[in-house]
Structures are given as structure tokens and as C-alpha cells.
Coordinates of C-alpha atoms in Angstrom, one line a residue:
Chain A
M3 CA 37.6 -47.8 42.4
S4 CA 34.5 -47.7 40.7
D5 CA 33.5 -45.8 42.9
V6 CA 36.1 -42.6 41.2
I7 CA 35.4 -44.6 37.4
D8 CA 31.5 -43.9 38.5
A9 CA 32.2 -40.4 39.1
S10 CA 34.0 -38.9 36.7
Q11 CA 31.7 -41.0 34.0
A12 CA 28.8 -38.5 36.0
S13 CA 30.7 -36.0 36.1
T14 CA 31.8 -36.2 32.1
K15 CA 28.4 -36.3 31.3
F16 CA 27.1 -33.8 33.4
L17 CA 29.3 -31.5 31.6
I18 CA 28.2 -32.1 28.1
S19 CA 24.3 -32.0 28.7
M20 CA 25.2 -28.8 30.1
A21 CA 27.1 -27.3 27.3
R22 CA 24.8 -29.8 24.9
I23 CA 22.0 -27.3 26.8
A24 CA 24.1 -24.0 26.8
S25 CA 24.3 -24.1 22.9
G26 CA 21.3 -25.5 22.5
D27 CA 18.5 -23.3 20.4
Q28 CA 15.9 -22.6 22.8
S29 CA 14.0 -20.4 25.1
L30 CA 15.2 -19.1 27.9
A31 CA 12.4 -20.5 30.0
Q32 CA 13.1 -23.8 28.6
S33 CA 17.5 -24.5 28.8
L34 CA 16.9 -23.3 32.8
D35 CA 14.6 -26.0 32.5
Q36 CA 16.7 -28.3 31.5
F37 CA 20.2 -27.1 33.2
G38 CA 18.0 -27.6 36.6
G39 CA 16.7 -30.9 35.7
E40 CA 21.1 -31.5 35.3
I41 CA 21.8 -30.9 37.8
C42 CA 19.1 -32.2 40.2
R43 CA 19.7 -35.4 38.0
V44 CA 23.8 -34.6 39.1
V45 CA 22.4 -34.2 42.9
G46 CA 20.5 -37.1 42.8
W47 CA 17.5 -35.4 44.7
V48 CA 14.1 -36.0 43.8
T49 CA 12.4 -33.3 42.1
Y50 CA 13.2 -29.5 40.8
R51 CA 11.9 -26.5 40.0
V52 CA 12.4 -23.4 37.6
T53 CA 11.3 -19.7 39.0
L54 CA 12.3 -16.6 36.7
M55 CA 12.4 -13.5 37.8
Q56 CA 11.4 -11.1 35.0
E57 CA 9.8 -7.9 34.5
G58 CA 6.4 -8.2 34.6
G59 CA 6.1 -11.1 36.8
T60 CA 7.7 -14.4 38.1
G61 CA 6.6 -17.1 36.8
R62 CA 7.5 -20.7 38.1
S63 CA 7.3 -24.2 36.6
D64 CA 5.7 -26.8 38.3
L65 CA 7.9 -29.0 40.3
A66 CA 9.5 -32.2 37.8
G67 CA 9.4 -35.4 38.9
M68 CA 7.9 -36.7 42.1
W69 CA 6.1 -34.9 44.2
I70 CA 6.8 -33.6 47.7
E71 CA 3.9 -33.5 49.0
D72 CA 3.2 -29.9 51.8
L73 CA 6.0 -28.3 50.8
R74 CA 3.3 -25.5 51.8
N75 CA 3.9 -26.4 55.0
Y76 CA 7.3 -25.3 54.7
E77 CA 6.8 -21.6 52.8
R78 CA 8.5 -19.7 56.2
E79 CA 11.8 -22.1 56.1
L80 CA 12.0 -21.9 52.2
R81 CA 11.4 -18.1 52.0
E82 CA 14.3 -18.2 54.3
V83 CA 16.4 -19.5 52.4
W84 CA 15.5 -17.9 49.8
D85 CA 16.2 -15.2 51.0
R86 CA 19.4 -16.4 52.4
A87 CA 20.3 -16.9 49.0
L88 CA 19.4 -14.3 47.4
S89 CA 21.0 -11.5 49.9
D90 CA 24.6 -9.8 48.5
G91 CA 27.1 -11.8 49.6
A92 CA 25.1 -15.0 50.1
P93 CA 27.3 -18.9 48.8
S94 CA 26.5 -19.4 45.2
F95 CA 23.5 -21.7 46.1
V96 CA 22.4 -22.8 49.6
V97 CA 21.1 -25.6 50.6
Q98 CA 19.1 -26.9 53.7
E99 CA 17.0 -29.2 55.5
I100 CA 14.0 -27.7 56.2
Q101 CA 12.5 -31.0 58.0
P102 CA 15.3 -32.7 59.3
Q103 CA 15.4 -35.7 57.5
K104 CA 12.4 -35.6 56.0
L105 CA 12.5 -32.4 53.7
A106 CA 16.3 -31.1 52.2
V107 CA 16.6 -27.9 50.0
I108 CA 19.1 -26.7 48.0
V109 CA 18.3 -22.5 46.3
I110 CA 20.1 -21.8 43.1
P111 CA 20.2 -18.2 42.7
L112 CA 21.4 -17.2 38.9
R113 CA 21.8 -13.5 38.1
L114 CA 22.7 -11.1 35.8
A115 CA 24.8 -8.0 35.9
S116 CA 24.1 -8.2 39.8
K117 CA 20.0 -8.9 39.8
A118 CA 18.4 -12.2 40.3
V119 CA 17.1 -13.7 37.2
A120 CA 15.7 -16.9 38.3
V121 CA 15.9 -19.3 40.4
I122 CA 16.6 -23.2 40.8
E123 CA 15.2 -25.3 43.1
C124 CA 16.2 -29.5 44.0
F125 CA 13.9 -31.4 46.4
T126 CA 14.9 -34.3 48.4
D127 CA 12.6 -36.0 50.7
R128 CA 15.6 -38.3 52.0
P129 CA 17.7 -35.2 52.7
S130 CA 22.3 -36.6 53.3
L131 CA 25.5 -35.0 53.3
L132 CA 26.6 -33.4 50.2
E133 CA 29.3 -35.0 49.1
D134 CA 32.1 -32.7 48.0
S135 CA 32.9 -33.6 44.4
T136 CA 29.0 -33.1 44.0
V137 CA 29.6 -30.0 45.7
E138 CA 32.0 -29.1 43.1
M139 CA 29.5 -30.0 40.2
I140 CA 27.0 -27.8 42.0
E141 CA 29.1 -25.2 41.0
I142 CA 30.7 -26.0 37.7
G143 CA 26.8 -26.2 36.8
I144 CA 26.1 -22.9 38.3
E145 CA 29.4 -20.9 36.4
Q146 CA 27.6 -22.2 32.9
I147 CA 24.8 -21.5 33.4
Q148 CA 26.0 -17.5 34.0
A149 CA 28.1 -17.9 31.5
Y150 CA 25.3 -18.7 29.0
L151 CA 23.1 -16.4 30.3
L152 CA 25.5 -13.4 29.9
R153 CA 25.9 -14.7 25.9
K154 CA 22.1 -15.0 25.9
D155 CA 22.1 -11.1 27.3
T156 CA 24.3 -10.1 24.9
E157 CA 22.4 -11.1 21.8
L158 CA 19.6 -9.6 22.4
K159 CA 21.3 -6.8 23.3
L160 CA 23.3 -6.9 19.8
K161 CA 19.9 -8.0 18.3
K162 CA 18.0 -4.6 19.4
S163 CA 21.4 -2.4 18.3
F164 CA 20.5 -3.8 15.3
Q165 CA 17.2 -3.4 14.8
D166 CA 17.8 0.2 16.1
L167 CA 20.6 0.7 13.3
Q168 CA 17.8 -0.6 10.7
E169 CA 15.1 1.8 11.8
T170 CA 17.5 4.7 11.0
Q171 CA 18.6 4.2 8.1
Q172 CA 15.2 3.5 6.8
Q173 CA 14.2 6.9 8.7
L174 CA 17.4 8.4 7.4
I175 CA 16.6 7.4 3.0
Q176 CA 13.5 8.5 3.8
S177 CA 14.1 12.2 5.0
E178 CA 16.6 12.4 2.3
K179 CA 13.8 11.1 -0.7
M180 CA 11.8 13.9 1.5
A181 CA 13.8 16.2 1.0
S182 CA 14.7 15.5 -2.8
L183 CA 11.0 15.3 -3.2
G184 CA 10.9 18.8 -1.9
T185 CA 13.1 20.9 -3.7
I186 CA 11.7 18.9 -6.7
A187 CA 8.1 20.3 -5.1
A188 CA 9.3 23.4 -4.8
G189 CA 10.1 24.1 -8.6
V190 CA 7.7 22.5 -10.2
A191 CA 4.7 24.3 -8.5
H192 CA 7.5 27.3 -9.5
E193 CA 7.0 26.5 -12.7
I194 CA 2.7 25.6 -12.8
N195 CA 2.0 28.4 -11.2
N196 CA 2.4 31.3 -14.3
P197 CA 1.0 29.3 -17.2
L198 CA -2.1 28.4 -14.5
S199 CA -2.2 31.7 -13.8
F200 CA -3.0 32.9 -17.2
L201 CA -5.1 29.6 -17.9
L202 CA -7.5 30.6 -15.0
S203 CA -7.8 34.3 -17.0
N204 CA -8.3 33.3 -20.1
V205 CA -10.9 30.4 -20.2
E206 CA -12.9 33.4 -17.6
S207 CA -12.6 35.6 -20.9
L208 CA -13.0 32.5 -22.7
E209 CA -16.6 32.6 -20.6
V210 CA -17.2 36.0 -21.5
Y211 CA -17.0 35.7 -25.1
V212 CA -18.9 33.2 -26.1
T213 CA -21.7 34.1 -23.8
A214 CA -21.3 37.3 -25.9
F215 CA -21.4 34.4 -29.6
T216 CA -24.4 32.9 -27.9
D217 CA -26.5 35.7 -27.3
T218 CA -25.6 37.0 -30.4
I219 CA -26.9 34.0 -31.9
H220 CA -29.7 33.8 -30.2
E221 CA -31.2 37.8 -31.6
Y222 CA -29.7 36.1 -34.6
D223 CA -31.9 33.2 -34.9
L224 CA -35.1 35.4 -33.9
L225 CA -34.5 37.4 -37.2
R226 CA -34.2 34.1 -39.1
E227 CA -38.4 33.9 -38.0
S228 CA -38.9 36.9 -38.1
L229 CA -37.9 36.6 -42.0
D230 CA -40.4 36.9 -45.2
T231 CA -38.5 34.2 -47.1
A232 CA -40.4 35.3 -50.7
S233 CA -39.3 39.1 -50.1
L234 CA -35.9 38.5 -50.6
T235 CA -33.3 38.4 -52.8
T236 CA -32.0 35.7 -54.4
R237 CA -29.0 37.1 -52.3
S238 CA -30.0 37.1 -49.3
R239 CA -32.2 33.5 -49.5
K240 CA -28.5 32.2 -50.6
H241 CA -26.9 32.9 -47.6
L242 CA -30.2 32.4 -45.4
S243 CA -30.0 28.8 -46.2
Q244 CA -26.3 28.6 -45.9
V245 CA -26.9 29.9 -42.8
N246 CA -29.4 27.2 -41.5
S247 CA -27.5 24.7 -42.7
K248 CA -24.4 25.5 -41.0
R249 CA -26.7 26.5 -37.5
Q250 CA -27.9 22.7 -38.3
G251 CA -24.7 21.4 -39.2
K252 CA -22.2 22.1 -36.9
D253 CA -24.9 21.8 -34.1
L254 CA -25.0 25.0 -32.8
S255 CA -28.0 24.1 -30.5
Y256 CA -26.4 21.8 -29.0
M257 CA -23.0 23.8 -27.8
M258 CA -24.7 26.9 -27.3
S259 CA -27.1 24.3 -24.9
D260 CA -23.1 22.8 -23.3
Y261 CA -20.2 25.7 -23.0
R262 CA -21.3 26.5 -19.7
E263 CA -21.1 23.5 -18.4
L264 CA -18.3 22.8 -20.7
L265 CA -16.2 25.9 -19.1
R266 CA -17.7 25.2 -15.5
E267 CA -15.7 21.8 -15.9
S268 CA -12.4 23.2 -17.3
L269 CA -12.9 25.3 -14.0
E270 CA -13.4 22.6 -12.3
G271 CA -10.2 21.1 -13.0
I272 CA -7.8 24.3 -12.9
S273 CA -9.5 24.6 -9.2
R274 CA -8.3 21.1 -8.9
I275 CA -4.6 21.8 -9.9
R276 CA -4.4 24.8 -7.8
S277 CA -5.0 22.7 -4.8
I278 CA -2.2 21.1 -6.4
V279 CA 0.0 23.3 -6.4
S280 CA -0.9 24.6 -3.0
G281 CA -1.0 21.2 -1.8
L282 CA 3.1 21.1 -2.9
K283 CA 4.4 24.3 -2.5
T284 CA 3.0 23.5 1.7
F285 CA 4.8 20.1 1.0
S286 CA 8.2 21.5 0.3
R287 CA 8.1 24.2 2.9
P288 CA 6.3 23.3 5.9
Y289 CA 8.3 26.0 7.7
D290 CA 7.0 29.4 8.3
A291 CA 7.8 32.4 10.1
E292 CA 4.1 32.8 11.9
L293 CA 4.7 30.9 14.7
D294 CA 2.5 30.9 18.0
E295 CA 2.2 28.9 21.2
V296 CA -0.8 26.6 20.0
D297 CA -3.1 24.4 22.3
V298 CA -3.4 21.3 20.9
N299 CA -6.6 20.5 22.0
E300 CA -8.2 24.0 20.5
C301 CA -6.4 23.2 17.2
L302 CA -8.0 19.7 17.3
L303 CA -12.0 21.0 18.0
T304 CA -11.0 23.3 15.2
A305 CA -10.9 20.7 12.7
L306 CA -13.3 18.6 13.8
R307 CA -14.9 21.2 13.4
V308 CA -14.7 21.4 10.2
V309 CA -15.2 18.3 9.2
S310 CA -18.0 17.7 11.3
N311 CA -20.4 18.3 8.1
E312 CA -18.5 14.6 6.8
M313 CA -18.7 13.3 10.3
R314 CA -22.3 13.9 11.0
Y315 CA -24.5 10.6 9.1
K316 CA -21.1 7.9 9.2
C317 CA -19.5 8.8 12.4
V318 CA -20.1 8.5 16.8
L319 CA -16.7 10.8 17.6
R320 CA -15.4 10.1 21.4
K321 CA -13.0 12.4 22.6
S322 CA -10.8 11.5 25.9
L323 CA -8.9 15.1 25.9
V324 CA -6.6 16.7 28.7
E325 CA -5.1 20.1 29.3
V326 CA -1.2 19.6 27.6
P327 CA 1.3 21.9 26.9
P328 CA 1.2 24.8 24.5
I329 CA 3.6 23.7 21.1
S330 CA 5.5 26.6 19.7
C331 CA 3.7 26.3 15.6
N332 CA 1.9 27.4 12.9
P333 CA -1.7 26.9 13.8
G334 CA -2.8 26.6 10.1
H335 CA -0.2 23.5 9.3
L336 CA -1.3 22.3 12.8
L337 CA -4.8 22.6 11.2
Q338 CA -4.1 20.7 8.1
V339 CA -2.3 17.7 9.9
F340 CA -5.5 16.7 11.6
M341 CA -8.3 17.9 9.2
N342 CA -5.9 15.4 6.6
I343 CA -5.9 12.4 9.4
L344 CA -9.5 13.1 10.2
L345 CA -11.1 13.0 6.8
N346 CA -8.8 9.8 6.3
A347 CA -10.2 8.4 9.2
I348 CA -13.6 9.1 7.9
Q349 CA -13.5 8.1 4.5
A350 CA -12.0 4.6 6.3
I351 CA -15.2 3.9 7.9
E352 CA -18.1 2.7 5.1
S353 CA -20.8 3.3 6.6
R354 CA -21.1 3.4 10.3
G355 CA -18.0 3.9 13.1
L356 CA -16.4 5.3 15.2
I357 CA -13.5 8.1 15.6
E358 CA -11.9 8.4 18.2
V359 CA -9.4 11.4 20.0
K360 CA -7.4 11.5 22.7
S361 CA -4.1 13.5 23.6
Y362 CA -1.7 13.3 26.1
F363 CA 1.4 14.5 27.7
D364 CA 4.6 13.4 29.1
D365 CA 8.0 14.5 30.3
Y366 CA 9.1 15.5 26.7
H367 CA 6.9 14.6 23.8
V368 CA 3.0 15.6 23.8
Y369 CA 0.6 12.9 21.9
I370 CA -2.7 13.2 19.7
S371 CA -4.1 10.2 18.7
I372 CA -6.9 9.3 16.1
S373 CA -8.4 6.2 15.6
D374 CA -10.9 4.8 13.7
N375 CA -12.8 1.5 13.1
G376 CA -12.7 1.6 9.6
V377 CA -11.1 -0.8 6.5
G378 CA -7.9 -0.5 8.1
I379 CA -4.9 -0.1 5.7
P380 CA -3.2 -3.4 4.3
T381 CA 1.3 -3.7 4.9
D382 CA 1.4 -2.7 1.4
A383 CA -0.1 0.9 1.5
L384 CA 1.4 1.3 4.8
S385 CA 4.9 1.4 4.0
R386 CA 4.2 3.9 1.0
L387 CA 1.6 6.2 3.3
F388 CA 3.5 9.2 3.3
T389 CA 4.7 9.0 0.3
P390 CA 3.2 11.9 -2.0
F391 CA 0.5 11.4 -4.6
F392 CA 0.1 8.0 -2.5
T393 CA -3.4 7.2 -2.8
T394 CA -6.2 5.1 -2.3
K395 CA -9.4 6.9 -3.3
P396 CA -10.4 7.5 -6.9
A397 CA -9.4 9.3 -9.7
G398 CA -10.1 12.7 -9.5
Q399 CA -10.6 12.8 -5.9
G400 CA -7.7 13.7 -3.2
T401 CA -4.8 15.3 -4.7
G402 CA -3.1 12.5 -2.3
L403 CA -0.7 14.9 -0.9
G404 CA -2.6 15.3 2.1
L405 CA -0.2 12.7 4.1
S406 CA 3.1 13.5 2.5
V407 CA 2.1 17.3 3.3
S408 CA 1.2 16.4 7.4
Y409 CA 4.3 14.3 7.5
G410 CA 6.9 17.6 6.6
I411 CA 4.8 19.4 8.7
V412 CA 5.1 17.1 11.6
K413 CA 8.5 16.9 11.1
N414 CA 9.8 20.2 10.5
L415 CA 8.2 20.4 14.1
S416 CA 11.0 17.7 15.1
G417 CA 7.7 15.4 15.9
S418 CA 6.8 11.9 14.1
I419 CA 3.3 10.6 13.1
E420 CA 3.2 6.6 13.5
V421 CA 0.5 4.5 12.1
K422 CA -0.8 1.2 13.8
S423 CA -4.1 -0.9 11.5
E424 CA -5.6 -3.8 11.2
P425 CA -7.6 -4.2 7.6
G426 CA -10.9 -5.2 9.3
V427 CA -10.1 -4.0 12.4
G428 CA -9.4 0.1 12.0
S429 CA -6.4 2.5 12.2
V430 CA -4.6 4.6 14.6
F431 CA -3.0 7.3 13.6
T432 CA -0.8 9.0 16.7
V433 CA 1.0 12.1 16.4
K434 CA 3.6 13.0 18.7
I435 CA 5.7 16.9 19.7
P436 CA 8.0 18.2 21.6
Y437 CA 6.8 20.6 23.4
R438 CA 10.4 21.5 25.4
K439 CA 12.2 24.0 23.0
G440 CA 15.9 23.0 23.2
E441 CA 15.7 19.6 24.5
S442 CA 15.9 17.5 21.1
L443 CA 15.6 13.5 21.4
Chain B
M17 CA -3.8 63.6 -21.3
T18 CA -6.3 62.0 -20.8
D19 CA -8.4 61.8 -17.4
K20 CA -8.7 57.9 -16.9
P21 CA -5.8 56.5 -14.1
V22 CA -3.3 54.6 -15.9
V23 CA -2.7 51.4 -14.3
L24 CA 0.7 49.6 -15.8
C25 CA 0.7 45.7 -14.8
V26 CA 4.3 44.5 -15.2
D27 CA 5.6 40.7 -15.7
D28 CA 8.0 38.5 -17.6
E29 CA 5.5 35.9 -19.6
P30 CA 4.1 37.8 -22.4
N31 CA 1.1 35.3 -21.9
V32 CA 0.1 36.4 -18.5
L33 CA 0.2 40.4 -20.1
K34 CA -2.4 39.2 -22.8
S35 CA -4.4 38.2 -20.0
Y36 CA -4.3 41.0 -17.9
R37 CA -5.2 43.4 -20.9
R38 CA -8.0 40.6 -21.5
A39 CA -9.1 41.3 -18.5
L40 CA -9.5 44.8 -17.8
R41 CA -10.2 45.4 -21.6
N42 CA -13.7 47.2 -20.0
E43 CA -11.9 49.3 -16.9
P44 CA -12.0 52.6 -17.0
Y45 CA -8.4 52.7 -16.5
E46 CA -6.0 53.3 -19.2
V47 CA -3.4 49.6 -19.5
L48 CA 0.0 50.0 -19.8
F49 CA 2.0 46.8 -20.3
A50 CA 6.1 45.7 -19.5
A51 CA 7.8 43.3 -19.3
N52 CA 10.7 43.3 -17.1
A53 CA 11.3 46.3 -14.6
Q54 CA 13.8 48.6 -16.1
E55 CA 11.0 48.6 -19.5
A56 CA 8.7 50.1 -16.2
L57 CA 10.8 52.2 -15.3
T58 CA 11.3 54.0 -18.6
L59 CA 7.7 53.8 -19.7
M60 CA 7.1 56.1 -16.0
Q61 CA 10.0 58.5 -17.3
T62 CA 7.8 59.7 -19.7
R63 CA 4.6 58.9 -18.2
S64 CA 2.5 59.2 -14.6
V65 CA 1.2 56.7 -13.9
H66 CA -1.6 55.9 -11.0
A67 CA -0.8 52.3 -9.6
V68 CA 1.4 49.1 -10.7
M69 CA 0.4 45.8 -10.6
T70 CA 4.3 43.6 -10.4
D71 CA 5.4 40.3 -10.6
F72 CA 7.6 39.6 -8.4
R73 CA 10.2 37.2 -9.7
M74 CA 11.3 38.9 -13.7
P75 CA 14.8 37.9 -14.7
G76 CA 16.7 41.0 -14.0
M77 CA 15.4 43.2 -11.6
N78 CA 12.9 42.2 -9.3
G79 CA 9.2 43.0 -8.2
V80 CA 10.7 44.6 -4.6
E81 CA 13.4 46.4 -6.5
L82 CA 11.5 47.8 -8.9
L83 CA 9.1 49.7 -6.4
K84 CA 11.8 50.2 -4.4
K85 CA 12.6 52.9 -7.4
I86 CA 9.6 53.6 -7.7
K87 CA 8.7 54.7 -4.3
A88 CA 11.8 56.9 -5.5
M89 CA 10.6 58.9 -8.7
S90 CA 7.2 57.8 -8.0
P91 CA 5.8 58.0 -4.7
K92 CA 2.1 59.2 -4.9
T93 CA 2.0 55.8 -7.8
V94 CA -0.2 53.3 -5.4
C95 CA 1.5 50.0 -6.0
G96 CA 0.7 46.3 -5.7
I97 CA 3.1 42.4 -6.3
L98 CA 2.3 39.4 -6.8
S99 CA 3.7 36.4 -6.7
G100 CA 3.4 32.6 -5.8
F101 CA 4.8 32.1 -2.4
A102 CA 3.0 34.2 0.3
D103 CA 5.6 33.8 3.0
E104 CA 8.6 35.3 1.0
A105 CA 10.6 37.4 3.2
T106 CA 11.4 39.8 0.1
V107 CA 7.6 40.4 -1.0
Q108 CA 7.3 40.7 2.8
D109 CA 9.9 43.3 3.5
A110 CA 8.7 45.2 0.7
L111 CA 5.1 45.0 2.2
R112 CA 6.2 46.1 5.4
Q113 CA 8.7 49.2 3.7
G114 CA 5.7 50.8 2.1
D115 CA 6.9 50.2 -1.1
A116 CA 4.2 47.6 -1.6
L117 CA 0.6 48.4 -0.3
K118 CA -0.3 45.3 -1.4
F119 CA 0.2 41.7 -1.9
L120 CA -1.1 39.0 -4.3
L121 CA -1.1 35.4 -4.2
K122 CA -0.7 33.7 -7.8
P123 CA -2.9 32.0 -10.1
I124 CA -5.4 35.1 -9.5
D125 CA -8.5 35.3 -11.5
N126 CA -10.3 37.8 -13.5
Q127 CA -12.5 38.9 -11.0
E128 CA -10.3 39.2 -7.9
L129 CA -7.4 41.2 -10.4
R130 CA -9.7 43.9 -11.5
K131 CA -11.3 44.0 -7.5
E132 CA -7.4 44.6 -6.8
V133 CA -6.9 47.2 -9.5
K134 CA -10.0 49.0 -8.2
G135 CA -8.9 49.0 -4.7
L136 CA -5.4 50.7 -5.8
V137 CA -6.4 52.7 -8.0
S138 CA -8.6 54.6 -5.7
K139 CA -5.7 54.7 -3.0
Y140 CA -4.3 56.4 -5.5
D141 CA -4.3 60.5 -3.9
R142 CA -5.1 63.1 -6.6
T143 CA -3.9 66.1 -4.9

């Protein structure tokens, strides 16, 4: 009678423990280890071991509890039991005496979608026949573990879907933002162009006028100096003294020496506005009728040539370029993309550093990566990297449009630009462009 | 009747036309100005014009349409068109069809303007 009561208490305890583990918060490996322990306990055996079969290798826990000596001597026999347990059509677990009266093993395979995910082994050095109730316990235990594995897997898949969804949503929002920015940019560029046009023309005309004034004043100065004041009429003398006081008072000498620089700086300002407008135009219209079959390696090498001067004293260049399929795009635009990223990389390096360019491809895309070991990009800047006018350069340097224009160009080719960066370590920009026409991903 | 070549500038912005006036002040041409396509065409009915420089985007008739009309009424006139966008499809068509000889990107500086006008005038066939 007490046996029956003990047995039912044991089974209740077992079920409660298994349920507790299944609902726990710990990792998969920890749960499986605890499951293994419970089964070993309810079977009344000495020790157990859990083996995890995962992508990337097998992980096996140590034998828990007491050591069983010379387990290694039974590799072959254990392997046979494993094969039986893991083969299709095998029972839910296999029990085997390996060394008669000396060593027995229970091998419990755990599957997910008919693939073995883990194996629990229980060992004893005092083998005896398993009772029916014990077998029943093991089977119930296995059912519980299988249910737990299925739940865990579903949770993982759900989490991943959710993440994917969030990412897609972010990308959509970003696209929309860029699209409306593009429209605004086009409008702004157009509006600025006209006044910019006559501003430029007028400043140039102004230079011509002021040079004429200055040259004439020089002549008048010479005239002034050559005058014999004694022979002047009163009226002339009065005008002469007014000329002199105006000349000094209005500080004409300073103006005459400064005006060229003044106009030059003004033209520089206009030139900067021109680049911004030009950047805005490319940003808003990254498409171009002029498409060509472009070898990205050639384009990259051209870009490197163009920026070689900036690179020369600061950076060592390492290239690993492989032959890649050609891409249908506008070569000038792609050149812009590479130049933008390269210039940023060069700028990120403070005194001396390394820039590495790589090209490679897979079934659908060509990849170009440009990496540097410069200052890196802080996390808060990373999310704003492709925002127009976002720049970390000091005022007056750069338009802050380079990366946003590049983003537009690459996006228009159905590609993407990915950035990985660690402050103090460096950054990697990877441009990814599909090359098979008509197959979109 | 003047011997100087006649150049016509067309733009809807008065400030732009004035800046052209300043830039072409000392050039050996008689420079005429029109604020829109209609004015330009009316002017050309009474004057023979050697070269035309016109803006593309104008209210009413745009620069490309204007050039088509000019080609019809005065085929010898050499024409250039100014635009802010290099890849504007309509402008490209005008170049292809020969209505415009030259395309110029805005903004244009004085030196370039003078050079381009000189080029257009030189292409005028005086025979």
C-alpha cells in the first residue's frame, strides 16, 4: 500500500517539477539540464548528461552527479544506442545495458519538426529492470519537454517576425520622409537657382565697377600729389581739402586694398550655395536617363584616384577587389556615392590610419565595403547619418548632403547602404546593389 | 540698320535680364530683352535676330516651345536654352531636334555667358 502511495507522490512531485521548469525564465540549455536532472531523479539512476545539437556545433554538459568511470570505453556501444534512438521509427527513448550488470544507459532524443535538437542520457552502474510506472513517467516527461521545445521555438519565431516588422516599418517611414524631402529639395533648388544666377552675375559686375573706381582714384591721387597748392584758386583749394578729408575719413585706402578679398569671399559664399543647390538637385532626383553597364571596381578605383590627394599623407590603403558582375546605373552618380563615403572615411581618421576597400558578390547582390579605423560614429549620430544637412564637420565645411544624396542614389538602384561603427575603433560602410534585372528581393 | 549682330535674351525675371545687360555691356552686339515668349516673338517680327538665349521655365509658353516657333519663323537664328536641370527631358528633346544648339546650366557666370553668346553668334550663317 505504501509503495503505491509513495509512487503516486513521486509522480506528482515529478510532474510539478517538470511543469515548473517548463514555465521558467531560464535559457534553453538550463531548462534542458534541469529536465534531465528530474528524469534521472524519477528513474532513480545515478547520473545524467544533456547534449544540445545546434547550428554551429554540439554542446554537451558534463556528467552530473557521480562520475561513472570508463564511460569512454563504451563509445562504440553508446554510439549504437544513440543511432537507434535518433533513427526514424525509433521509440521515444531507448534503454540499453552496455556492460551487463555494470552499466546501463537511457537515451532520450528530443525533436523539433522531426529534427533532433537535444539528447538526454541517464546512466546507472546498478542496472535493473525498469518498472512500468517508471517507463510511464519517462514518457510523460518526454511529452512535457517536447511541448516546452515547441513553445520556445514558436516564441522565437514570433519575436523575429515582430523585429522584422518593426524594421520594415522604420524603413517605410524613412522612405516616406526621404520622398517628401526630395520634393521639397527640388522646389527649394529651383527657387534658389534664379536669384543665385543674377547674384553671381552682379557680384562679378560689381568687381568690374569697383576696379574701375579704384583705378580712377589712383589717378586722382597722383593728380592730388602733383598739385601746387599755392597756384590753386580758393574754390579749388576748398574742394581739395574736402577730397582729402573724405579720402581719410571714409578710409578709402583700406577699402581699396580690401575690396578684392571682399568680393572673392562673397564669390566663395555663392560657390558654396551652388554646391548645396547642386546637392539638393541630385538628392531630389537620383534617377537619370543616362544608364550604363558599370563595373563597380572601375568606379571605385576612379573614386580612389580622385581622393588620392586627401588620402596621401594620412591613410594607408588596402584593396581586396574581386571581379563582380556589372551593374546598370549612372556612372557619375555611383562615383559620387563612393567619393562621399571615402571622404568621410578619410575625415574620420585623425592623424594616421587604414582604409580598406573590398568588393564581393553573391547570388543577387554586388557588395562594396569601405572601412576605416578612425574615430567611429556615436550611436546617436548613427541614426541620423543619412538625414540631409546632418554633418559632424565644423560650420562652413561640407554641405551635410553627401550621405543623404548617396542614400538616394543607391536606393534608386534598389540597393542599400549599411553602416557598422564603434567609437574609437572605426566604421564600415557597405553598399549593396542588386545586379540581376527583374529579380527583386 | 546696324551691322552689329543682334542678340535677344529672354527671361521672366527682370533682375536676370538686367544682370545679362551688365554682363554684355561691352560686347560687340546689340542686345535686346524680352520678359516672356510672346514679347520675344513680337520683337522678332520686326527685327532680324542672330542669336537667342532663353530661359526654359517661363509662365505661359516655355523656352522650348518658343524655340520651336523661332525655328519656324527664322530658321537661321542660332538658339541657346538655359535650365536649372541638366536632365530635363523636354530640354533634351529640343537639343535633339535641333531647335536649340546649346544647353546652358543655371546659374551661369558672366565669363561663361559672354563666351556662349559669342559662340552662338559665330555660328550664325550670314550667307
